[in-house]
């Protein structure tokens, strides 16, 4: 059972409802309080036992003395001119992560991190420059959503979640899947899996495992290139998890009726945004229930690419549309506060050489 490193007490924020009931039983608390406490934490966003007003005073005191209920601490909240809000959270061990609230796109959307940093090192992504610092726990992933929902007054309202913040979700598989289960629980945030989109570079064994999960989020694949050689350069994990194999897995992936896999494609000026690239992309999508989401590159110091002009983006999209591929262009939200795709990077006290380099350029 996850216990707090500081106090060695069980950390209730890390537990799904069944685990929570068992933990309470171990403390001599009747199991039925499990659902009640789960509701306080995950539905009402209350992590202080003293404030759980429908529990007896004795039980509240017992909990205060014998458990932890950890929650990310909000340090900075920055709102963009377009309403997008970026949150900097501090975790129990002092590390930081960023999450983003994107209002009405058309749904309310939370963009959530799954790791501190990322090991994938995609050539155009700022988070990749941090390297991987550590995985987030399930409780930290759920905690972000809970804190975001509390801060934006959406605890009781519908919202979508995209696992498109810092980190590669399939590189932290077990914690991510547990978090999705905890978030889906109807005593908690009750966010149905169809409201969640998991975005991945395409780690093949993990994708195959995902295909067998009972609780299935929507799938987005960060494709970004149409040849093995170019994807090797832009998304280096392609050297191990090949494009051809990735597309094969996508072809047989169990998408729901009328569902589709989203293919994200960052457009880098003069690199992967030519008409030939667009035509190759059309071919790759053949036989896959796909839609393509084009992401015009968000520029950042330290990244050696530029954003293509709008007419170039439109021309690329038109080639896809003309050949029957569903395509959309992602509007960059929150670029003025560096909250847009690939712009999440947390400067720690101990900066890695890559981070220092990214800051200098
Ligand atoms: N690691 C996962 C989750 C990140 S999702 C994944 O790669 O899918 C964030 C999306 O934004 C990914 O498609 C990523 O490739 C893209 N992205 C990263 N840097 C970007 C940038 N500078 N401009 C536009 N999109 C970027």
Short mmCIF file of C-alpha atoms and ligand atoms in Angstrom, two decimals:
data_model
loop_
_atom_site.label_atom_id
_atom_site.label_comp_id
_atom_site.label_asym_id
_atom_site.label_seq_id
_atom_site.Cartn_x
_atom_site.Cartn_y
_atom_site.Cartn_z
CA UNK A 1 0.00 0.00 0.00
CA UNK A 2 1.35 3.48 -0.84
CA UNK A 3 2.46 5.17 2.34
CA UNK A 4 3.70 8.69 2.82
CA UNK A 5 7.51 8.72 2.82
CA UNK A 6 7.53 11.40 5.52
CA UNK A 7 5.17 9.78 8.02
CA UNK A 8 4.80 6.14 6.86
CA UNK A 9 1.02 6.50 7.22
CA UNK A 10 -1.22 5.25 4.40
CA UNK A 11 -1.86 7.96 1.81
CA UNK A 12 -5.57 7.74 1.02
CA UNK A 13 -5.21 9.92 -2.09
CA UNK A 14 -3.28 7.08 -3.76
CA UNK A 15 -6.01 4.47 -3.27
CA UNK A 16 -8.86 3.39 -5.48
CA UNK A 17 -12.14 2.86 -3.66
CA UNK A 18 -11.60 -0.81 -2.89
CA UNK A 19 -8.09 -0.18 -1.61
CA UNK A 20 -9.43 2.67 0.48
CA UNK A 21 -12.03 0.40 2.07
CA UNK A 22 -9.34 -2.16 2.89
CA UNK A 23 -7.05 0.50 4.35
CA UNK A 24 -9.87 1.70 6.57
CA UNK A 25 -10.62 -1.86 7.68
CA UNK A 26 -6.96 -2.15 8.71
CA UNK A 27 -7.45 0.91 10.88
CA UNK A 28 -10.59 -0.58 12.45
CA UNK A 29 -12.93 1.72 10.51
CA UNK A 30 -16.09 0.13 9.00
CA UNK A 31 -15.78 -0.39 5.25
CA UNK A 32 -18.88 1.62 4.37
CA UNK A 33 -17.05 4.78 5.29
CA UNK A 34 -14.83 4.07 2.28
CA UNK A 35 -17.32 5.39 -0.26
CA UNK A 36 -18.07 8.37 1.96
CA UNK A 37 -14.43 9.34 2.29
CA UNK A 38 -13.71 8.64 -1.38
CA UNK A 39 -16.54 11.06 -2.17
CA UNK A 40 -15.11 13.73 0.09
CA UNK A 41 -11.70 13.49 -1.50
CA UNK A 42 -12.54 12.99 -5.16
CA UNK A 43 -16.00 14.44 -5.58
CA UNK A 44 -15.81 17.40 -3.25
CA UNK A 45 -12.06 17.96 -3.35
CA UNK A 46 -11.70 17.93 0.43
CA UNK A 47 -8.47 16.41 1.75
CA UNK A 48 -8.58 17.63 5.35
CA UNK A 49 -10.35 15.01 7.51
CA UNK A 50 -11.46 17.74 9.93
CA UNK A 51 -13.65 19.21 7.17
CA UNK A 52 -15.46 15.92 6.37
CA UNK A 53 -18.54 17.09 8.19
CA UNK A 54 -20.74 14.00 7.91
CA UNK A 55 -18.18 11.80 9.71
CA UNK A 56 -18.21 11.58 13.49
CA UNK A 57 -15.76 13.78 15.33
CA UNK A 58 -14.01 10.65 16.66
CA UNK A 59 -13.55 9.27 13.15
CA UNK A 60 -12.25 12.59 11.86
CA UNK A 61 -9.72 12.70 14.71
CA UNK A 62 -8.76 9.08 14.10
CA UNK A 63 -8.16 9.82 10.40
CA UNK A 64 -6.20 12.99 11.14
CA UNK A 65 -3.93 10.99 13.43
CA UNK A 66 -3.44 7.92 11.28
CA UNK A 67 -3.58 8.73 7.55
CA UNK A 68 -2.25 11.18 4.99
CA UNK A 69 -4.34 12.57 2.14
CA UNK A 70 -1.81 14.18 -0.14
CA UNK A 71 -2.74 16.72 -2.77
CA UNK A 72 -0.68 18.80 -5.19
CA UNK A 73 -0.08 22.33 -3.90
CA UNK A 74 -0.94 25.11 -6.31
CA UNK A 75 2.01 27.49 -6.58
CA UNK A 76 1.31 29.63 -9.64
CA UNK A 77 -1.75 30.18 -11.78
CA UNK A 78 -1.34 32.15 -15.02
CA UNK A 79 -4.20 33.04 -17.34
CA UNK A 80 -3.72 33.71 -21.05
CA UNK A 81 -5.52 36.40 -23.01
CA UNK A 82 -7.59 33.57 -24.56
CA UNK A 83 -8.68 32.24 -21.15
CA UNK A 84 -6.34 29.24 -21.12
CA UNK A 85 -4.91 28.87 -17.63
CA UNK A 86 -1.64 27.22 -16.71
CA UNK A 87 -1.16 25.79 -13.22
CA UNK A 88 2.16 25.06 -11.58
CA UNK A 89 1.80 22.43 -8.87
CA UNK A 90 4.31 21.36 -6.24
CA UNK A 91 4.35 17.67 -5.34
CA UNK A 92 5.05 16.20 -1.90
CA UNK A 93 8.76 15.75 -2.68
CA UNK A 94 9.14 19.36 -3.88
CA UNK A 95 9.17 18.60 -7.62
CA UNK A 96 6.90 20.58 -9.92
CA UNK A 97 4.50 19.81 -12.74
CA UNK A 98 2.33 21.89 -15.00
CA UNK A 99 -1.29 21.35 -16.03
CA UNK A 100 -3.47 23.44 -18.30
CA UNK A 101 -7.15 24.36 -18.30
CA UNK A 102 -8.50 25.09 -21.78
CA UNK A 103 -12.01 26.58 -21.62
CA UNK A 104 -14.77 25.59 -24.07
CA UNK A 105 -12.98 23.87 -26.97
CA UNK A 106 -16.03 23.23 -27.25
CA UNK A 107 -15.94 21.24 -23.99
CA UNK A 108 -14.04 22.33 -20.91
CA UNK A 109 -10.71 20.52 -21.10
CA UNK A 110 -7.91 19.74 -18.65
CA UNK A 111 -4.50 18.93 -20.06
CA UNK A 112 -2.77 16.78 -17.48
CA UNK A 113 0.83 15.60 -16.93
CA UNK A 114 1.77 11.97 -16.35
CA UNK A 115 5.48 12.34 -15.61
CA UNK A 116 7.88 14.97 -14.31
CA UNK A 117 9.77 15.62 -17.56
CA UNK A 118 9.80 13.05 -20.34
CA UNK A 119 12.26 10.48 -21.67
CA UNK A 120 11.12 10.57 -25.31
CA UNK A 121 13.27 13.51 -26.45
CA UNK A 122 11.16 14.51 -29.44
CA UNK A 123 13.22 17.06 -31.36
CA UNK A 124 10.57 19.82 -31.26
CA UNK A 125 9.28 19.44 -27.69
CA UNK A 126 10.47 21.51 -24.76
CA UNK A 127 9.41 18.95 -22.13
CA UNK A 128 11.76 16.47 -23.82
CA UNK A 129 14.66 18.79 -22.99
CA UNK A 130 14.10 18.13 -19.27
CA UNK A 131 14.67 14.42 -19.61
CA UNK A 132 12.68 12.14 -17.34
CA UNK A 133 12.85 13.16 -13.69
CA UNK A 134 10.31 10.65 -12.37
CA UNK A 135 6.92 9.06 -12.98
CA UNK A 136 3.87 10.56 -11.34
CA UNK A 137 1.89 8.31 -9.03
CA UNK A 138 -1.77 7.55 -9.73
CA UNK A 139 -2.70 9.82 -6.82
CA UNK A 140 -0.68 12.69 -8.26
CA UNK A 141 -2.34 12.33 -11.66
CA UNK A 142 -5.81 12.21 -10.08
CA UNK A 143 -4.80 15.02 -7.70
CA UNK A 144 -4.03 17.32 -10.63
CA UNK A 145 -7.48 16.75 -12.09
CA UNK A 146 -9.11 17.26 -8.70
CA UNK A 147 -7.20 20.50 -8.05
CA UNK A 148 -7.94 21.78 -11.56
CA UNK A 149 -11.64 20.99 -11.18
CA UNK A 150 -11.72 22.71 -7.78
CA UNK A 151 -9.89 25.80 -9.02
CA UNK A 152 -12.09 26.17 -12.09
CA UNK A 153 -15.35 25.38 -10.20
CA UNK A 154 -16.00 22.36 -12.41
CA UNK A 155 -16.12 19.63 -9.75
CA UNK A 156 -19.81 19.08 -10.48
CA UNK A 157 -19.74 19.81 -14.20
CA UNK A 158 -18.70 17.76 -17.21
CA UNK A 159 -15.17 18.18 -18.53
CA UNK A 160 -12.73 16.38 -20.78
CA UNK A 161 -9.24 15.25 -19.90
CA UNK A 162 -6.36 15.02 -22.34
CA UNK A 163 -3.20 13.27 -21.21
CA UNK A 164 -1.15 15.71 -23.25
CA UNK A 165 0.79 17.54 -20.58
CA UNK A 166 4.30 16.65 -19.53
CA UNK A 167 5.37 13.05 -20.02
CA UNK A 168 4.60 9.98 -22.06
CA UNK A 169 1.53 8.27 -20.54
CA UNK A 170 2.33 4.80 -21.84
CA UNK A 171 5.81 5.05 -20.29
CA UNK A 172 4.02 5.21 -16.89
CA UNK A 173 1.39 2.64 -17.75
CA UNK A 174 0.23 1.24 -14.41
CA UNK A 175 -0.12 4.60 -12.67
CA UNK A 176 -1.97 6.09 -15.64
CA UNK A 177 -4.44 3.21 -15.86
CA UNK A 178 -5.05 3.25 -12.13
CA UNK A 179 -5.62 7.01 -12.30
CA UNK A 180 -8.18 6.52 -15.09
CA UNK A 181 -10.02 3.96 -12.96
CA UNK A 182 -10.02 6.29 -9.96
CA UNK A 183 -11.24 9.22 -12.06
CA UNK A 184 -14.02 7.14 -13.62
CA UNK A 185 -15.40 6.00 -10.23
CA UNK A 186 -18.93 7.36 -9.84
CA UNK A 187 -18.28 8.22 -6.19
CA UNK A 188 -15.42 10.41 -7.31
CA UNK A 189 -14.99 12.69 -10.30
CA UNK A 190 -17.02 10.25 -12.44
CA UNK A 191 -15.28 11.13 -15.68
CA UNK A 192 -16.22 8.49 -18.25
CA UNK A 193 -13.33 7.07 -20.33
CA UNK A 194 -14.91 8.48 -23.50
CA UNK A 195 -14.14 11.93 -22.06
CA UNK A 196 -10.45 11.07 -21.71
CA UNK A 197 -7.88 11.12 -24.52
CA UNK A 198 -4.53 9.43 -24.07
CA UNK A 199 -1.84 10.79 -26.36
CA UNK A 200 1.25 8.69 -27.04
CA UNK A 201 4.33 8.47 -29.24
CA UNK A 202 3.30 4.83 -29.70
CA UNK A 203 5.16 2.43 -27.41
CA UNK A 204 4.16 -0.80 -29.13
CA UNK A 205 3.93 -3.33 -26.25
CA UNK A 206 2.05 -0.81 -24.09
CA UNK A 207 -0.33 -0.03 -26.96
CA UNK A 208 -1.05 -3.73 -27.39
CA UNK A 209 -1.77 -3.96 -23.67
CA UNK A 210 -4.01 -0.89 -23.84
CA UNK A 211 -6.03 -2.61 -26.56
CA UNK A 212 -7.11 -5.22 -23.98
CA UNK A 213 -8.16 -2.81 -21.19
CA UNK A 214 -11.77 -2.83 -20.02
CA UNK A 215 -11.59 0.90 -19.39
CA UNK A 216 -10.61 2.42 -22.71
CA UNK A 217 -9.78 6.08 -23.25
CA UNK A 218 -9.73 7.68 -26.70
CA UNK A 219 -6.42 7.27 -28.41
CA UNK A 220 -4.22 9.93 -30.00
CA UNK A 221 -0.96 9.01 -31.70
CA UNK A 222 1.85 11.53 -32.08
CA UNK A 223 2.89 10.65 -35.61
CA UNK A 224 4.72 13.76 -36.87
CA UNK A 225 6.48 12.12 -39.84
CA UNK A 226 5.65 9.87 -42.77
CA UNK A 227 8.93 8.02 -43.31
CA UNK A 228 10.93 5.89 -40.91
CA UNK A 229 14.02 8.05 -41.46
CA UNK A 230 12.31 11.32 -40.68
CA UNK A 231 10.44 9.90 -37.71
CA UNK A 232 13.77 8.53 -36.39
CA UNK A 233 14.97 12.14 -36.31
CA UNK A 234 11.86 13.84 -34.95
CA UNK A 235 10.55 11.16 -32.59
CA UNK A 236 13.69 9.19 -31.66
CA UNK A 237 11.76 6.34 -29.99
CA UNK A 238 10.86 5.41 -33.58
CA UNK A 239 14.30 3.82 -33.83
CA UNK A 240 12.93 1.14 -31.49
CA UNK A 241 9.18 1.31 -32.07
CA UNK A 242 8.94 1.51 -35.86
CA UNK A 243 6.35 3.50 -37.76
CA UNK A 244 5.30 0.50 -39.82
CA UNK A 245 4.60 -1.53 -36.69
CA UNK A 246 2.80 1.38 -35.04
CA UNK A 247 0.43 1.73 -37.97
CA UNK A 248 -0.19 -2.03 -37.94
CA UNK A 249 -1.21 -1.87 -34.27
CA UNK A 250 -3.48 1.09 -35.06
CA UNK A 251 -5.11 -0.82 -37.89
CA UNK A 252 -6.25 -3.55 -35.47
CA UNK A 253 -6.83 -1.35 -32.42
CA UNK A 254 -10.37 -1.84 -31.03
CA UNK A 255 -11.86 1.59 -31.64
CA UNK A 256 -15.45 2.01 -30.58
CA UNK A 257 -18.25 2.15 -33.10
CA UNK A 258 -17.96 5.44 -34.94
CA UNK A 259 -14.78 6.08 -32.97
CA UNK A 260 -11.49 7.05 -34.56
CA UNK A 261 -7.86 7.27 -33.65
CA UNK A 262 -6.51 10.81 -33.75
CA UNK A 263 -3.14 11.24 -35.42
CA UNK A 264 -1.31 14.33 -34.24
CA UNK A 265 1.07 15.83 -36.76
CA UNK A 266 3.22 18.79 -35.77
CA UNK A 267 3.92 20.99 -38.81
CA UNK A 268 7.53 22.15 -38.91
CA UNK A 269 8.25 24.73 -41.56
CA UNK A 270 10.20 23.24 -44.48
CA UNK A 271 10.78 19.97 -42.61
CA UNK A 272 7.66 17.79 -42.74
CA UNK A 273 5.05 20.14 -44.23
CA UNK A 274 5.45 19.66 -47.99
CA UNK A 275 2.74 18.42 -50.38
CA UNK A 276 4.68 15.15 -50.67
CA UNK A 277 4.50 14.71 -46.90
CA UNK A 278 0.76 15.33 -47.02
CA UNK A 279 0.27 12.76 -49.79
CA UNK A 280 2.35 10.17 -47.94
CA UNK A 281 0.29 10.84 -44.82
CA UNK A 282 -2.90 10.12 -46.75
CA UNK A 283 -1.46 6.75 -47.80
CA UNK A 284 -0.45 5.87 -44.25
CA UNK A 285 -3.97 6.53 -43.01
CA UNK A 286 -5.39 4.02 -45.46
CA UNK A 287 -7.36 1.26 -43.70
CA UNK A 288 -7.26 3.01 -40.32
CA UNK A 289 -10.29 4.66 -38.70
CA UNK A 290 -8.38 7.90 -38.40
CA UNK A 291 -8.64 11.63 -38.11
CA UNK A 292 -5.64 13.87 -38.42
CA UNK A 293 -5.02 16.81 -36.12
CA UNK A 294 -2.41 19.21 -37.47
CA UNK A 295 -0.39 21.12 -34.86
CA UNK A 296 1.41 24.11 -36.34
CA UNK A 297 4.69 24.18 -34.41
CA UNK A 298 4.75 26.34 -31.28
CA UNK A 299 8.06 28.11 -31.33
CA UNK A 300 10.29 28.24 -28.26
CA UNK A 301 13.84 29.33 -27.58
CA UNK A 302 16.17 26.38 -27.94
CA UNK A 303 14.10 24.55 -30.54
CA UNK A 304 15.57 24.65 -34.06
CA UNK A 305 12.30 24.84 -36.02
CA UNK A 306 9.87 27.49 -37.20
CA UNK A 307 6.11 27.60 -37.57
CA UNK A 308 4.82 27.36 -41.14
CA UNK A 309 2.75 30.25 -42.51
CA UNK A 310 -1.01 29.82 -42.42
CA UNK A 311 -1.39 29.25 -46.17
CA UNK A 312 1.15 26.42 -45.98
CA UNK A 313 -0.80 24.84 -43.14
CA UNK A 314 -4.04 25.21 -45.10
CA UNK A 315 -2.51 23.74 -48.25
CA UNK A 316 -1.35 20.70 -46.26
CA UNK A 317 -4.80 20.28 -44.71
CA UNK A 318 -6.46 20.66 -48.11
CA UNK A 319 -4.50 17.77 -49.62
CA UNK A 320 -5.73 15.52 -46.82
CA UNK A 321 -9.32 16.74 -47.03
CA UNK A 322 -9.42 16.37 -50.83
CA UNK A 323 -8.44 12.74 -50.47
CA UNK A 324 -11.09 11.96 -47.88
CA UNK A 325 -9.03 12.16 -44.69
CA UNK A 326 -10.79 13.96 -41.83
CA UNK A 327 -8.48 16.76 -40.76
CA UNK A 328 -8.48 19.60 -38.25
CA UNK A 329 -5.93 22.23 -37.34
CA UNK A 330 -5.30 22.65 -33.64
CA UNK A 331 -5.69 26.19 -32.49
CA UNK A 332 -2.79 26.99 -30.22
CA UNK A 333 -4.15 28.13 -26.93
CA UNK A 334 -2.17 29.92 -24.27
CA UNK A 335 0.94 30.56 -26.32
CA UNK A 336 1.50 33.89 -24.54
CA UNK A 337 1.94 32.08 -21.21
CA UNK A 338 3.86 29.16 -22.69
CA UNK A 339 0.99 26.77 -22.03
CA UNK A 340 0.67 25.48 -25.59
CA UNK A 341 1.60 21.98 -26.77
CA UNK A 342 5.20 21.14 -26.12
CA UNK A 343 5.85 24.29 -24.12
CA UNK A 344 5.58 22.80 -20.66
CA UNK A 345 8.94 22.76 -18.95
CA UNK A 346 9.67 23.18 -15.30
CA UNK A 347 12.95 24.66 -14.29
CA UNK A 348 14.22 22.82 -11.27
CA UNK A 349 16.97 24.01 -8.97
CA UNK A 350 19.23 21.38 -10.49
CA UNK A 351 18.95 21.96 -14.20
CA UNK A 352 20.05 19.30 -16.59
CA UNK A 353 22.62 20.24 -19.26
CA UNK A 354 19.88 20.08 -21.90
CA UNK A 355 17.72 22.48 -19.93
CA UNK A 356 20.59 24.92 -19.51
CA UNK A 357 21.22 24.76 -23.22
CA UNK A 358 17.53 25.35 -23.93
CA UNK A 359 17.60 28.46 -21.78
CA UNK A 360 20.75 29.91 -23.38
CA UNK A 361 19.69 29.72 -27.00
N1 LIG B 1 4.08 12.27 -24.84
C1 LIG B 1 2.74 12.25 -25.34
C2 LIG B 1 1.91 13.32 -24.70
C3 LIG B 1 2.27 14.75 -25.10
S1 LIG B 1 0.96 15.36 -26.01
C4 LIG B 1 2.78 12.38 -26.86
O1 LIG B 1 3.84 12.65 -27.39
O2 LIG B 1 1.77 12.15 -27.51
C5 LIG B 1 1.54 16.83 -26.61
C6 LIG B 1 1.46 16.92 -28.11
O3 LIG B 1 2.08 18.16 -28.49
C7 LIG B 1 2.26 15.82 -28.80
O4 LIG B 1 1.65 15.44 -30.00
C8 LIG B 1 3.56 16.53 -29.05
O5 LIG B 1 4.30 15.90 -30.05
C9 LIG B 1 3.09 17.90 -29.44
N2 LIG B 1 4.12 18.92 -29.36
C10 LIG B 1 5.26 18.87 -28.65
N3 LIG B 1 5.99 19.99 -28.84
C11 LIG B 1 5.27 20.78 -29.66
C12 LIG B 1 5.47 22.08 -30.20
N4 LIG B 1 6.56 22.79 -29.89
N5 LIG B 1 4.53 22.58 -31.02
C13 LIG B 1 3.40 21.88 -31.30
N6 LIG B 1 3.16 20.65 -30.81
C14 LIG B 1 4.08 20.10 -30.01
#
